Amino acid sequence: MLPIIFSCAGTTLSEAERKLFTRCQPAGFIVFKRNCETPSQTKQLTDALRDCINQEDVPILIDQEGGRVVRLDAPHWWPAPAAVSYLQQTSDLMEAARLAEADAKRTADQLIAVGINVNCAPVLDCPIPDADQVIGERAYSSSPQEIITLAKAAIAGYQAGGVIPVIKHIPGHGRALVDSHEALPVVDASVQDLCDRDFLPFQALAKSVPWAMTAHVIYTAYDTERCGTISPKVIQEVIRQHIGFEGVLVSDDLSMKALSGDVVTKVRDSLAAGCDLALYCDGNLADMEILANSIAPVKPISFPPNIS
């Protein structure tokens, strides 16, 4: 198994993509809006991806958070509202949680219908007032306890629908002052501040989910040079030990501009730091060919079950 999650360029697999995926056996796939036009076409695409791996339960991922981060959109799909909306609809936290769980279940039903079994949600980041809006409405709240309650409900909804949720962006993207799609955020908060706020939602829900996604953020209290995705110290001391996450750790998209260097270096650095899987989202065939020829295969991961 190649320890990379790959993507494809369009709405159908090209013959070159099909041959590459069959030969290199990636750990899974991720789909985007560019890949999903209608329910029937999307199901045909996910079926084709599964055929390459010849494995029924191969992970096929998507970012279907709700709000502005959706890949399956109207008119063919119902997109959930943004995470922030639940406490805007009602001041009753338990009622907000019921709404979040129901919407997550509805989202899961739509994903399963088109062959997608892993959703890169919910967002557990806890934003500060002057943070970049890359998180913004994607966060349930600025209160760790409210995030825990609402995210726990969403996790239950996804799992009830048979979809594996991926908590992100561990150990926390809420203090980032720049968008990691465009630049590398540097967070100078103290260990105490991070532990008292940013890490709390992840710590509370670490045992509730089998997958988590890293943050391309430098936390100077732990590593002044490497962001969380490629920092052995952050992954081992913070994510694995302090937060206690024991499941599958996948990098955030290694195509993002927060990381410098060529794609092979990015993948190698993330895996060497402790990520189980590297996420490559561009769908560039030439890059994927290079990665398939440069990254050593590993024994197949025993993916944890969908915890419920």
PDB file of C-alpha atoms in Angstrom:
ATOM      1  CA  MET A   1       0.000   0.000   0.000  1.00  0.00           C
ATOM      2  CA  LEU A   2       1.236   3.478  -0.889  1.00  0.00           C
ATOM      3  CA  PRO A   3       0.703   5.636   2.250  1.00  0.00           C
ATOM      4  CA  ILE A   4      -0.882   8.469   0.286  1.00  0.00           C
ATOM      5  CA  ILE A   5      -4.445   9.602  -0.321  1.00  0.00           C
ATOM      6  CA  PHE A   6      -4.650  10.543  -4.012  1.00  0.00           C
ATOM      7  CA  SER A   7      -7.186  12.547  -6.017  1.00  0.00           C
ATOM      8  CA  CYS A   8      -8.141  12.628  -9.673  1.00  0.00           C
ATOM      9  CA  ALA A   9      -8.487  15.422 -12.185  1.00  0.00           C
ATOM     10  CA  GLY A  10     -12.036  15.176 -13.467  1.00  0.00           C
ATOM     11  CA  THR A  11     -15.434  13.532 -13.332  1.00  0.00           C
ATOM     12  CA  THR A  12     -14.214  10.238 -14.788  1.00  0.00           C
ATOM     13  CA  LEU A  13     -10.945   8.365 -14.447  1.00  0.00           C
ATOM     14  CA  SER A  14      -8.552   8.660 -17.357  1.00  0.00           C
ATOM     15  CA  GLU A  15      -6.879   5.474 -18.501  1.00  0.00           C
ATOM     16  CA  ALA A  16      -3.555   6.809 -17.187  1.00  0.00           C
ATOM     17  CA  GLU A  17      -5.061   7.474 -13.750  1.00  0.00           C
ATOM     18  CA  ARG A  18      -6.643   4.048 -13.687  1.00  0.00           C
ATOM     19  CA  LYS A  19      -3.343   2.351 -14.535  1.00  0.00           C
ATOM     20  CA  LEU A  20      -1.412   4.395 -11.960  1.00  0.00           C
ATOM     21  CA  PHE A  21      -3.853   3.737  -9.118  1.00  0.00           C
ATOM     22  CA  THR A  22      -4.035   0.032  -9.938  1.00  0.00           C
ATOM     23  CA  ARG A  23      -0.251  -0.231 -10.018  1.00  0.00           C
ATOM     24  CA  CYS A  24       0.635   1.784  -6.909  1.00  0.00           C
ATOM     25  CA  GLN A  25      -2.380   0.912  -4.706  1.00  0.00           C
ATOM     26  CA  PRO A  26      -2.818   4.186  -2.783  1.00  0.00           C
ATOM     27  CA  ALA A  27      -4.311   4.041   0.711  1.00  0.00           C
ATOM     28  CA  GLY A  28      -7.421   5.858  -0.486  1.00  0.00           C
ATOM     29  CA  PHE A  29      -8.797   8.774  -2.455  1.00  0.00           C
ATOM     30  CA  ILE A  30     -10.309  12.206  -1.917  1.00  0.00           C
ATOM     31  CA  VAL A  31     -12.863  13.856  -4.196  1.00  0.00           C
ATOM     32  CA  PHE A  32     -13.650  17.519  -4.784  1.00  0.00           C
ATOM     33  CA  LYS A  33     -16.243  19.653  -6.505  1.00  0.00           C
ATOM     34  CA  ARG A  34     -14.321  19.202  -9.758  1.00  0.00           C
ATOM     35  CA  ASN A  35     -15.046  15.484  -9.508  1.00  0.00           C
ATOM     36  CA  CYS A  36     -18.742  15.606  -8.585  1.00  0.00           C
ATOM     37  CA  GLU A  37     -21.388  16.825 -11.017  1.00  0.00           C
ATOM     38  CA  THR A  38     -24.394  14.597 -10.356  1.00  0.00           C
ATOM     39  CA  PRO A  39     -25.184  11.741  -7.952  1.00  0.00           C
ATOM     40  CA  SER A  40     -25.086   9.051 -10.659  1.00  0.00           C
ATOM     41  CA  GLN A  41     -21.791  10.329 -12.118  1.00  0.00           C
ATOM     42  CA  THR A  42     -20.206  10.603  -8.663  1.00  0.00           C
ATOM     43  CA  LYS A  43     -21.228   7.045  -7.763  1.00  0.00           C
ATOM     44  CA  GLN A  44     -19.745   5.789 -11.030  1.00  0.00           C
ATOM     45  CA  LEU A  45     -16.490   7.595 -10.205  1.00  0.00           C
ATOM     46  CA  THR A  46     -16.224   6.190  -6.684  1.00  0.00           C
ATOM     47  CA  ASP A  47     -17.023   2.726  -8.033  1.00  0.00           C
ATOM     48  CA  ALA A  48     -14.186   3.130 -10.541  1.00  0.00           C
ATOM     49  CA  LEU A  49     -11.795   4.212  -7.798  1.00  0.00           C
ATOM     50  CA  ARG A  50     -12.727   1.165  -5.724  1.00  0.00           C
ATOM     51  CA  ASP A  51     -12.205  -1.096  -8.723  1.00  0.00           C
ATOM     52  CA  CYS A  52      -8.597   0.122  -8.938  1.00  0.00           C
ATOM     53  CA  ILE A  53      -7.897  -1.037  -5.404  1.00  0.00           C
ATOM     54  CA  ASN A  54     -10.217  -4.059  -5.523  1.00  0.00           C
ATOM     55  CA  GLN A  55     -11.217  -3.359  -1.955  1.00  0.00           C
ATOM     56  CA  GLU A  56     -14.797  -2.577  -0.996  1.00  0.00           C
ATOM     57  CA  ASP A  57     -13.938  -0.550   2.109  1.00  0.00           C
ATOM     58  CA  VAL A  58     -11.183   1.598   0.562  1.00  0.00           C
ATOM     59  CA  PRO A  59     -11.409   5.069   2.173  1.00  0.00           C
ATOM     60  CA  ILE A  60     -12.900   7.670  -0.166  1.00  0.00           C
ATOM     61  CA  LEU A  61     -12.747  11.082   1.479  1.00  0.00           C
ATOM     62  CA  ILE A  62     -14.472  14.415   0.968  1.00  0.00           C
ATOM     63  CA  ASP A  63     -14.664  17.803   2.695  1.00  0.00           C
ATOM     64  CA  GLN A  64     -18.409  18.166   3.240  1.00  0.00           C
ATOM     65  CA  GLU A  65     -18.397  20.363   6.336  1.00  0.00           C
ATOM     66  CA  GLY A  66     -21.329  22.601   5.437  1.00  0.00           C
ATOM     67  CA  GLY A  67     -21.440  26.330   4.788  1.00  0.00           C
ATOM     68  CA  ARG A  68     -18.738  27.488   2.405  1.00  0.00           C
ATOM     69  CA  VAL A  69     -16.799  24.211   2.559  1.00  0.00           C
ATOM     70  CA  VAL A  70     -18.865  21.736   0.561  1.00  0.00           C
ATOM     71  CA  ARG A  71     -17.997  19.655  -2.485  1.00  0.00           C
ATOM     72  CA  LEU A  72     -21.498  18.279  -3.104  1.00  0.00           C
ATOM     73  CA  ASP A  73     -23.694  21.305  -3.646  1.00  0.00           C
ATOM     74  CA  ALA A  74     -27.147  22.344  -4.822  1.00  0.00           C
ATOM     75  CA  PRO A  75     -29.115  21.583  -6.912  1.00  0.00           C
ATOM     76  CA  HIS A  76     -28.250  17.888  -6.713  1.00  0.00           C
ATOM     77  CA  TRP A  77     -27.369  17.767  -3.022  1.00  0.00           C
ATOM     78  CA  TRP A  78     -28.486  19.411   0.202  1.00  0.00           C
ATOM     79  CA  PRO A  79     -25.505  21.237   1.751  1.00  0.00           C
ATOM     80  CA  ALA A  80     -25.515  21.573   5.541  1.00  0.00           C
ATOM     81  CA  PRO A  81     -25.253  25.044   7.068  1.00  0.00           C
ATOM     82  CA  ALA A  82     -21.985  26.389   8.454  1.00  0.00           C
ATOM     83  CA  ALA A  83     -20.926  25.106  11.860  1.00  0.00           C
ATOM     84  CA  VAL A  84     -21.267  28.559  13.425  1.00  0.00           C
ATOM     85  CA  SER A  85     -24.969  28.655  12.499  1.00  0.00           C
ATOM     86  CA  TYR A  86     -26.139  26.190  15.149  1.00  0.00           C
ATOM     87  CA  LEU A  87     -25.677  28.551  18.070  1.00  0.00           C
ATOM     88  CA  GLN A  88     -27.037  31.358  15.927  1.00  0.00           C
ATOM     89  CA  GLN A  89     -30.277  29.433  15.442  1.00  0.00           C
ATOM     90  CA  THR A  90     -30.798  28.820  19.154  1.00  0.00           C
ATOM     91  CA  SER A  91     -29.209  29.769  22.452  1.00  0.00           C
ATOM     92  CA  ASP A  92     -30.040  26.312  23.824  1.00  0.00           C
ATOM     93  CA  LEU A  93     -26.814  24.311  23.484  1.00  0.00           C
ATOM     94  CA  MET A  94     -28.597  20.953  23.632  1.00  0.00           C
ATOM     95  CA  GLU A  95     -31.041  21.996  20.917  1.00  0.00           C
ATOM     96  CA  ALA A  96     -28.114  23.213  18.797  1.00  0.00           C
ATOM     97  CA  ALA A  97     -26.473  19.824  19.299  1.00  0.00           C
ATOM     98  CA  ARG A  98     -29.627  18.031  18.156  1.00  0.00           C
ATOM     99  CA  LEU A  99     -29.659  20.146  14.996  1.00  0.00           C
ATOM    100  CA  ALA A 100     -25.968  19.462  14.340  1.00  0.00           C
ATOM    101  CA  GLU A 101     -26.457  15.717  14.773  1.00  0.00           C
ATOM    102  CA  ALA A 102     -29.470  15.623  12.461  1.00  0.00           C
ATOM    103  CA  ASP A 103     -27.652  17.587   9.757  1.00  0.00           C
ATOM    104  CA  ALA A 104     -24.585  15.343  10.038  1.00  0.00           C
ATOM    105  CA  LYS A 105     -26.773  12.259   9.623  1.00  0.00           C
ATOM    106  CA  ARG A 106     -28.431  13.803   6.563  1.00  0.00           C
ATOM    107  CA  THR A 107     -25.003  14.606   5.127  1.00  0.00           C
ATOM    108  CA  ALA A 108     -23.794  11.062   5.808  1.00  0.00           C
ATOM    109  CA  ASP A 109     -26.793   9.583   4.009  1.00  0.00           C
ATOM    110  CA  GLN A 110     -25.946  11.652   0.930  1.00  0.00           C
ATOM    111  CA  LEU A 111     -22.288  10.637   1.025  1.00  0.00           C
ATOM    112  CA  ILE A 112     -22.960   6.928   1.405  1.00  0.00           C
ATOM    113  CA  ALA A 113     -25.391   7.077  -1.508  1.00  0.00           C
ATOM    114  CA  VAL A 114     -22.579   8.144  -3.845  1.00  0.00           C
ATOM    115  CA  GLY A 115     -19.921   5.823  -2.425  1.00  0.00           C
ATOM    116  CA  ILE A 116     -18.099   8.224  -0.070  1.00  0.00           C
ATOM    117  CA  ASN A 117     -17.350   6.779   3.356  1.00  0.00           C
ATOM    118  CA  VAL A 118     -15.040   9.314   5.064  1.00  0.00           C
ATOM    119  CA  ASN A 119     -15.899  12.967   5.735  1.00  0.00           C
ATOM    120  CA  CYS A 120     -13.155  15.428   6.712  1.00  0.00           C
ATOM    121  CA  ALA A 121     -15.297  17.013   9.401  1.00  0.00           C
ATOM    122  CA  PRO A 122     -16.028  18.235  12.018  1.00  0.00           C
ATOM    123  CA  VAL A 123     -13.716  21.189  12.597  1.00  0.00           C
ATOM    124  CA  LEU A 124     -12.618  21.320  16.241  1.00  0.00           C
ATOM    125  CA  ASP A 125     -10.562  24.495  15.927  1.00  0.00           C
ATOM    126  CA  CYS A 126     -11.190  27.182  18.539  1.00  0.00           C
ATOM    127  CA  PRO A 127     -10.731  30.607  16.888  1.00  0.00           C
ATOM    128  CA  ILE A 128      -9.494  33.746  18.595  1.00  0.00           C
ATOM    129  CA  PRO A 129     -10.992  37.155  17.679  1.00  0.00           C
ATOM    130  CA  ASP A 130      -8.187  38.365  15.382  1.00  0.00           C
ATOM    131  CA  ALA A 131      -7.558  35.035  13.628  1.00  0.00           C
ATOM    132  CA  ASP A 132      -7.617  34.706   9.863  1.00  0.00           C
ATOM    133  CA  GLN A 133     -11.051  33.812   8.517  1.00  0.00           C
ATOM    134  CA  VAL A 134      -9.792  30.574   6.946  1.00  0.00           C
ATOM    135  CA  ILE A 135     -11.533  28.912   9.900  1.00  0.00           C
ATOM    136  CA  GLY A 136     -14.157  31.546  10.692  1.00  0.00           C
ATOM    137  CA  GLU A 137     -17.675  30.164  10.265  1.00  0.00           C
ATOM    138  CA  ARG A 138     -16.286  26.635  10.022  1.00  0.00           C
ATOM    139  CA  ALA A 139     -15.845  26.661  13.804  1.00  0.00           C
ATOM    140  CA  TYR A 140     -18.843  25.882  15.993  1.00  0.00           C
ATOM    141  CA  SER A 141     -17.878  28.470  18.585  1.00  0.00           C
ATOM    142  CA  SER A 142     -14.960  30.204  20.275  1.00  0.00           C
ATOM    143  CA  SER A 143     -15.746  28.257  23.445  1.00  0.00           C
ATOM    144  CA  PRO A 144     -13.952  24.892  23.796  1.00  0.00           C
ATOM    145  CA  GLN A 145     -16.862  23.400  25.764  1.00  0.00           C
ATOM    146  CA  GLU A 146     -19.441  24.439  23.162  1.00  0.00           C
ATOM    147  CA  ILE A 147     -17.226  23.031  20.405  1.00  0.00           C
ATOM    148  CA  ILE A 148     -16.957  19.736  22.272  1.00  0.00           C
ATOM    149  CA  THR A 149     -20.730  19.449  22.675  1.00  0.00           C
ATOM    150  CA  LEU A 150     -21.590  20.314  19.077  1.00  0.00           C
ATOM    151  CA  ALA A 151     -18.759  18.351  17.476  1.00  0.00           C
ATOM    152  CA  LYS A 152     -19.624  15.302  19.552  1.00  0.00           C
ATOM    153  CA  ALA A 153     -23.173  15.504  18.220  1.00  0.00           C
ATOM    154  CA  ALA A 154     -21.976  15.855  14.622  1.00  0.00           C
ATOM    155  CA  ILE A 155     -19.652  12.877  15.059  1.00  0.00           C
ATOM    156  CA  ALA A 156     -22.600  10.814  16.269  1.00  0.00           C
ATOM    157  CA  GLY A 157     -24.626  11.858  13.228  1.00  0.00           C
ATOM    158  CA  TYR A 158     -21.911  10.926  10.733  1.00  0.00           C
ATOM    159  CA  GLN A 159     -21.308   7.611  12.429  1.00  0.00           C
ATOM    160  CA  ALA A 160     -25.019   6.796  12.542  1.00  0.00           C
ATOM    161  CA  GLY A 161     -25.039   7.225   8.771  1.00  0.00           C
ATOM    162  CA  GLY A 162     -22.047   4.927   8.286  1.00  0.00           C
ATOM    163  CA  VAL A 163     -19.517   7.659   7.519  1.00  0.00           C
ATOM    164  CA  ILE A 164     -16.178   7.964   9.302  1.00  0.00           C
ATOM    165  CA  PRO A 165     -15.601  11.523  10.579  1.00  0.00           C
ATOM    166  CA  VAL A 166     -12.150  13.126  10.563  1.00  0.00           C
ATOM    167  CA  ILE A 167     -11.524  15.674  13.321  1.00  0.00           C
ATOM    168  CA  LYS A 168      -9.413  18.617  12.189  1.00  0.00           C
ATOM    169  CA  HIS A 169      -7.094  20.474  12.307  1.00  0.00           C
ATOM    170  CA  ILE A 170      -5.281  18.740  15.134  1.00  0.00           C
ATOM    171  CA  PRO A 171      -3.838  20.096  17.447  1.00  0.00           C
ATOM    172  CA  GLY A 172      -5.612  23.386  16.574  1.00  0.00           C
ATOM    173  CA  HIS A 173      -5.785  25.986  13.781  1.00  0.00           C
ATOM    174  CA  GLY A 174      -7.843  28.592  15.629  1.00  0.00           C
ATOM    175  CA  ARG A 175      -5.000  31.027  16.404  1.00  0.00           C
ATOM    176  CA  ALA A 176      -3.640  31.178  12.847  1.00  0.00           C
ATOM    177  CA  LEU A 177      -3.305  34.757  11.624  1.00  0.00           C
ATOM    178  CA  VAL A 178      -2.840  33.732   7.989  1.00  0.00           C
ATOM    179  CA  ASP A 179      -4.527  31.212   5.711  1.00  0.00           C
ATOM    180  CA  SER A 180      -2.399  28.065   5.512  1.00  0.00           C
ATOM    181  CA  HIS A 181      -3.571  27.583   1.931  1.00  0.00           C
ATOM    182  CA  GLU A 182      -1.505  30.677   1.108  1.00  0.00           C
ATOM    183  CA  ALA A 183       1.204  30.996   3.796  1.00  0.00           C
ATOM    184  CA  LEU A 184       2.605  29.281   6.874  1.00  0.00           C
ATOM    185  CA  PRO A 185       0.896  30.391  10.118  1.00  0.00           C
ATOM    186  CA  VAL A 186       3.090  30.842  13.183  1.00  0.00           C
ATOM    187  CA  VAL A 187       1.440  30.628  16.608  1.00  0.00           C
ATOM    188  CA  ASP A 188       3.434  31.987  19.549  1.00  0.00           C
ATOM    189  CA  ALA A 189       1.005  31.009  22.314  1.00  0.00           C
ATOM    190  CA  SER A 190       2.427  29.385  25.410  1.00  0.00           C
ATOM    191  CA  VAL A 191       2.106  25.696  26.201  1.00  0.00           C
ATOM    192  CA  GLN A 192      -0.325  26.601  28.985  1.00  0.00           C
ATOM    193  CA  ASP A 193      -2.551  28.677  26.719  1.00  0.00           C
ATOM    194  CA  LEU A 194      -2.614  25.953  24.061  1.00  0.00           C
ATOM    195  CA  CYS A 195      -3.422  23.262  26.606  1.00  0.00           C
ATOM    196  CA  ASP A 196      -6.118  25.365  28.283  1.00  0.00           C
ATOM    197  CA  ARG A 197      -7.945  26.216  25.053  1.00  0.00           C
ATOM    198  CA  ASP A 198      -6.811  24.947  21.659  1.00  0.00           C
ATOM    199  CA  PHE A 199      -6.097  21.336  22.562  1.00  0.00           C
ATOM    200  CA  LEU A 200      -9.206  20.790  24.708  1.00  0.00           C
ATOM    201  CA  PRO A 201     -11.742  19.822  21.991  1.00  0.00           C
ATOM    202  CA  PHE A 202      -9.309  17.353  20.434  1.00  0.00           C
ATOM    203  CA  GLN A 203      -8.418  15.904  23.812  1.00  0.00           C
ATOM    204  CA  ALA A 204     -12.084  15.469  24.745  1.00  0.00           C
ATOM    205  CA  LEU A 205     -12.996  13.704  21.490  1.00  0.00           C
ATOM    206  CA  ALA A 206      -9.758  11.863  20.658  1.00  0.00           C
ATOM    207  CA  LYS A 207     -11.227   8.491  21.603  1.00  0.00           C
ATOM    208  CA  SER A 208     -14.493   9.118  19.732  1.00  0.00           C
ATOM    209  CA  VAL A 209     -13.107   9.025  16.190  1.00  0.00           C
ATOM    210  CA  PRO A 210     -10.703   6.806  14.260  1.00  0.00           C
ATOM    211  CA  TRP A 211      -9.259   9.560  12.000  1.00  0.00           C
ATOM    212  CA  ALA A 212      -7.740  13.020  12.526  1.00  0.00           C
ATOM    213  CA  MET A 213      -6.161  15.568  10.168  1.00  0.00           C
ATOM    214  CA  THR A 214      -3.122  17.682  11.030  1.00  0.00           C
ATOM    215  CA  ALA A 215      -2.651  21.443  10.968  1.00  0.00           C
ATOM    216  CA  HIS A 216      -0.051  23.226   8.843  1.00  0.00           C
ATOM    217  CA  VAL A 217       0.744  25.561  11.750  1.00  0.00           C
ATOM    218  CA  ILE A 218       4.003  26.242  13.575  1.00  0.00           C
ATOM    219  CA  TYR A 219       3.580  26.185  17.357  1.00  0.00           C
ATOM    220  CA  THR A 220       6.733  27.881  18.603  1.00  0.00           C
ATOM    221  CA  ALA A 221       6.195  26.547  22.117  1.00  0.00           C
ATOM    222  CA  TYR A 222       6.999  23.098  20.705  1.00  0.00           C
ATOM    223  CA  ASP A 223       8.884  23.550  17.415  1.00  0.00           C
ATOM    224  CA  THR A 224      10.116  26.852  16.026  1.00  0.00           C
ATOM    225  CA  GLU A 225      10.946  25.534  12.558  1.00  0.00           C
ATOM    226  CA  ARG A 226       8.450  22.863  11.528  1.00  0.00           C
ATOM    227  CA  CYS A 227       4.686  23.040  11.345  1.00  0.00           C
ATOM    228  CA  GLY A 228       2.591  20.413  13.072  1.00  0.00           C
ATOM    229  CA  THR A 229       2.240  18.243   9.962  1.00  0.00           C
ATOM    230  CA  ILE A 230       5.999  17.700   9.682  1.00  0.00           C
ATOM    231  CA  SER A 231       7.044  18.101  13.329  1.00  0.00           C
ATOM    232  CA  PRO A 232       7.870  14.850  15.169  1.00  0.00           C
ATOM    233  CA  LYS A 233       7.662  16.766  18.449  1.00  0.00           C
ATOM    234  CA  VAL A 234       4.151  18.073  17.784  1.00  0.00           C
ATOM    235  CA  ILE A 235       2.878  14.738  16.502  1.00  0.00           C
ATOM    236  CA  GLN A 236       4.434  12.576  19.195  1.00  0.00           C
ATOM    237  CA  GLU A 237       4.315  14.822  22.271  1.00  0.00           C
ATOM    238  CA  VAL A 238       1.149  16.793  21.574  1.00  0.00           C
ATOM    239  CA  ILE A 239      -1.122  14.754  19.299  1.00  0.00           C
ATOM    240  CA  ARG A 240      -0.238  11.237  20.407  1.00  0.00           C
ATOM    241  CA  GLN A 241       0.688  11.779  24.072  1.00  0.00           C
ATOM    242  CA  HIS A 242      -0.988  14.917  25.451  1.00  0.00           C
ATOM    243  CA  ILE A 243      -4.155  14.792  23.328  1.00  0.00           C
ATOM    244  CA  GLY A 244      -4.127  11.002  23.284  1.00  0.00           C
ATOM    245  CA  PHE A 245      -5.175  10.422  19.686  1.00  0.00           C
ATOM    246  CA  GLU A 246      -4.319   6.845  18.696  1.00  0.00           C
ATOM    247  CA  GLY A 247      -6.082   6.480  15.355  1.00  0.00           C
ATOM    248  CA  VAL A 248      -5.179   7.169  11.726  1.00  0.00           C
ATOM    249  CA  LEU A 249      -3.419  10.524  11.396  1.00  0.00           C
ATOM    250  CA  VAL A 250      -3.633  12.031   7.916  1.00  0.00           C
ATOM    251  CA  SER A 251      -1.839  15.201   6.878  1.00  0.00           C
ATOM    252  CA  ASP A 252      -3.726  18.212   5.656  1.00  0.00           C
ATOM    253  CA  ASP A 253      -3.335  18.769   1.915  1.00  0.00           C
ATOM    254  CA  LEU A 254       0.367  18.810   1.079  1.00  0.00           C
ATOM    255  CA  SER A 255      -0.350  20.922  -2.012  1.00  0.00           C
ATOM    256  CA  MET A 256      -1.030  23.954   0.205  1.00  0.00           C
ATOM    257  CA  LYS A 257       1.436  26.854   0.149  1.00  0.00           C
ATOM    258  CA  ALA A 258       2.126  26.644   3.885  1.00  0.00           C
ATOM    259  CA  LEU A 259       4.681  23.970   3.059  1.00  0.00           C
ATOM    260  CA  SER A 260       7.722  24.631   0.899  1.00  0.00           C
ATOM    261  CA  GLY A 261       9.725  22.234  -1.219  1.00  0.00           C
ATOM    262  CA  ASP A 262       8.834  19.628  -3.791  1.00  0.00           C
ATOM    263  CA  VAL A 263       5.955  17.237  -3.332  1.00  0.00           C
ATOM    264  CA  VAL A 264       8.160  14.220  -2.598  1.00  0.00           C
ATOM    265  CA  THR A 265       9.912  16.083   0.219  1.00  0.00           C
ATOM    266  CA  LYS A 266       6.583  17.155   1.689  1.00  0.00           C
ATOM    267  CA  VAL A 267       5.238  13.616   1.693  1.00  0.00           C
ATOM    268  CA  ARG A 268       8.425  12.154   3.125  1.00  0.00           C
ATOM    269  CA  ASP A 269       8.603  14.796   5.853  1.00  0.00           C
ATOM    270  CA  SER A 270       4.998  14.257   6.929  1.00  0.00           C
ATOM    271  CA  LEU A 271       5.381  10.480   7.071  1.00  0.00           C
ATOM    272  CA  ALA A 272       8.730  10.701   8.869  1.00  0.00           C
ATOM    273  CA  ALA A 273       7.198  13.021  11.471  1.00  0.00           C
ATOM    274  CA  GLY A 274       4.520  10.482  12.313  1.00  0.00           C
ATOM    275  CA  CYS A 275       1.581  10.939   9.944  1.00  0.00           C
ATOM    276  CA  ASP A 276       0.145   7.595   8.900  1.00  0.00           C
ATOM    277  CA  LEU A 277      -1.040   8.942   5.559  1.00  0.00           C
ATOM    278  CA  ALA A 278      -0.109  11.874   3.333  1.00  0.00           C
ATOM    279  CA  LEU A 279      -2.881  13.777   1.581  1.00  0.00           C
ATOM    280  CA  TYR A 280      -2.276  14.979  -1.985  1.00  0.00           C
ATOM    281  CA  CYS A 281      -5.225  16.875  -3.431  1.00  0.00           C
ATOM    282  CA  ASP A 282      -4.108  18.505  -6.689  1.00  0.00           C
ATOM    283  CA  GLY A 283      -4.910  15.548  -8.922  1.00  0.00           C
ATOM    284  CA  ASN A 284      -1.836  16.256 -11.054  1.00  0.00           C
ATOM    285  CA  LEU A 285      -0.937  13.023 -12.833  1.00  0.00           C
ATOM    286  CA  ALA A 286       2.745  13.869 -13.233  1.00  0.00           C
ATOM    287  CA  ASP A 287       3.114  14.568  -9.499  1.00  0.00           C
ATOM    288  CA  MET A 288       1.290  11.368  -8.590  1.00  0.00           C
ATOM    289  CA  GLU A 289       3.519   9.356 -10.933  1.00  0.00           C
ATOM    290  CA  ILE A 290       6.601  10.830  -9.238  1.00  0.00           C
ATOM    291  CA  LEU A 291       5.210  10.054  -5.788  1.00  0.00           C
ATOM    292  CA  ALA A 292       4.319   6.499  -6.772  1.00  0.00           C
ATOM    293  CA  ASN A 293       7.895   5.979  -7.929  1.00  0.00           C
ATOM    294  CA  SER A 294       9.552   7.743  -4.973  1.00  0.00           C
ATOM    295  CA  ILE A 295       7.627   6.785  -1.824  1.00  0.00           C
ATOM    296  CA  ALA A 296       8.110   3.312  -0.420  1.00  0.00           C
ATOM    297  CA  PRO A 297       4.981   1.206   0.050  1.00  0.00           C
ATOM    298  CA  VAL A 298       4.029   0.052   3.524  1.00  0.00           C
ATOM    299  CA  LYS A 299       2.022  -2.781   4.937  1.00  0.00           C
ATOM    300  CA  PRO A 300      -1.706  -2.065   4.631  1.00  0.00           C
ATOM    301  CA  ILE A 301      -3.033  -0.083   7.574  1.00  0.00           C
ATOM    302  CA  SER A 302      -5.693  -1.771   9.642  1.00  0.00           C
ATOM    303  CA  PHE A 303      -8.121   1.117   9.542  1.00  0.00           C
ATOM    304  CA  PRO A 304      -9.987   1.458  12.833  1.00  0.00           C
ATOM    305  CA  PRO A 305     -13.719   0.795  12.703  1.00  0.00           C
ATOM    306  CA  ASN A 306     -16.207   3.633  12.719  1.00  0.00           C
ATOM    307  CA  ILE A 307     -16.402   4.145  16.486  1.00  0.00           C
ATOM    308  CA  SER A 308     -19.928   4.609  17.773  1.00  0.00           C
TER     309      SER A 308
END
